[in-house]
């Protein structure tokens, strides 16, 4: 696989499947013997955070520890970036000290510039456009519960945001049908949808973008949502709530249209009573805690692919 992971566009179908296989192996190994092989002994991951983080920071830091390596947490205010040093100079400097960088940023342009100027692998821990590590964990969760990927139907309901974008890119490469229901004006970007449609055509799957949640969720194997108000969009809270709530809430009435054995996923943090009802996220179809755990294992796999040897 390529050294950098900025979105799931960077991975081929075979690379995606290879990562998922390795992640499942590492998960099973850790559960069986309580540890993983220390293949990253002496390796250091630098982690840059412009945004708050729970799962991303802890899962990456723990992943490096389990594999024998070390992670350094670098908040934006800890770096000279906060005083005007360029991303170019920051990337070049950090490349001298650590073996890989993971960054959680507001603007995707920032992660692209890190990638451009760093001489070490760069991982997108989240940007306004993409969230590849989360979707790798989602795909692993689906595979664990459904024992297959190709031919399934995944429905995403909510804002056409970074989660939606990488779901489109990842699922279309693996032959998963994707239906997205979002208010008019909040659809995923056209160029991302076009890439996903082209991948879906090659893999005999379908992409549907609609404003009708009921149309999207019919016969879904997997139902996914995310917050309607992402970090950085707080100034839109009132206008977004009027558009999204209650029509785009995943609740008991809506999931009646999904398959009886559907699974529900959410990247977390969740706002119960907003994008999802408590009865769904805390109900028998919810796999959000396995999904959250799998962040740890897919990141181990990703780090091993990038840094081993």
GROMACS .gro file of C-alpha atoms in nm, residues 150-151 172 174-177 197-206:
model
   17
  150UNK     CA    1  -1.990  -0.782  -0.127
  151UNK     CA    2  -2.361  -0.771  -0.196
  172UNK     CA    3  -1.795   0.105  -0.352
  174UNK     CA    4  -1.580  -0.366  -0.196
  175UNK     CA    5  -1.907  -0.420  -0.378
  176UNK     CA    6  -2.137  -0.286  -0.104
  177UNK     CA    7  -2.448  -0.098  -0.215
  197UNK     CA    8  -2.025   0.548  -0.877
  198UNK     CA    9  -1.736   0.450  -1.104
  199UNK     CA   10  -1.600   0.207  -0.842
  200UNK     CA   11  -1.948   0.068  -0.780
  201UNK     CA   12  -1.997   0.004  -1.151
  202UNK     CA   13  -1.674  -0.199  -1.160
  203UNK     CA   14  -1.786  -0.399  -0.856
  204UNK     CA   15  -2.151  -0.458  -0.949
  205UNK     CA   16  -2.288  -0.243  -0.670
  206UNK     CA   17  -2.511   0.065  -0.660
   0.00000   0.00000   0.00000
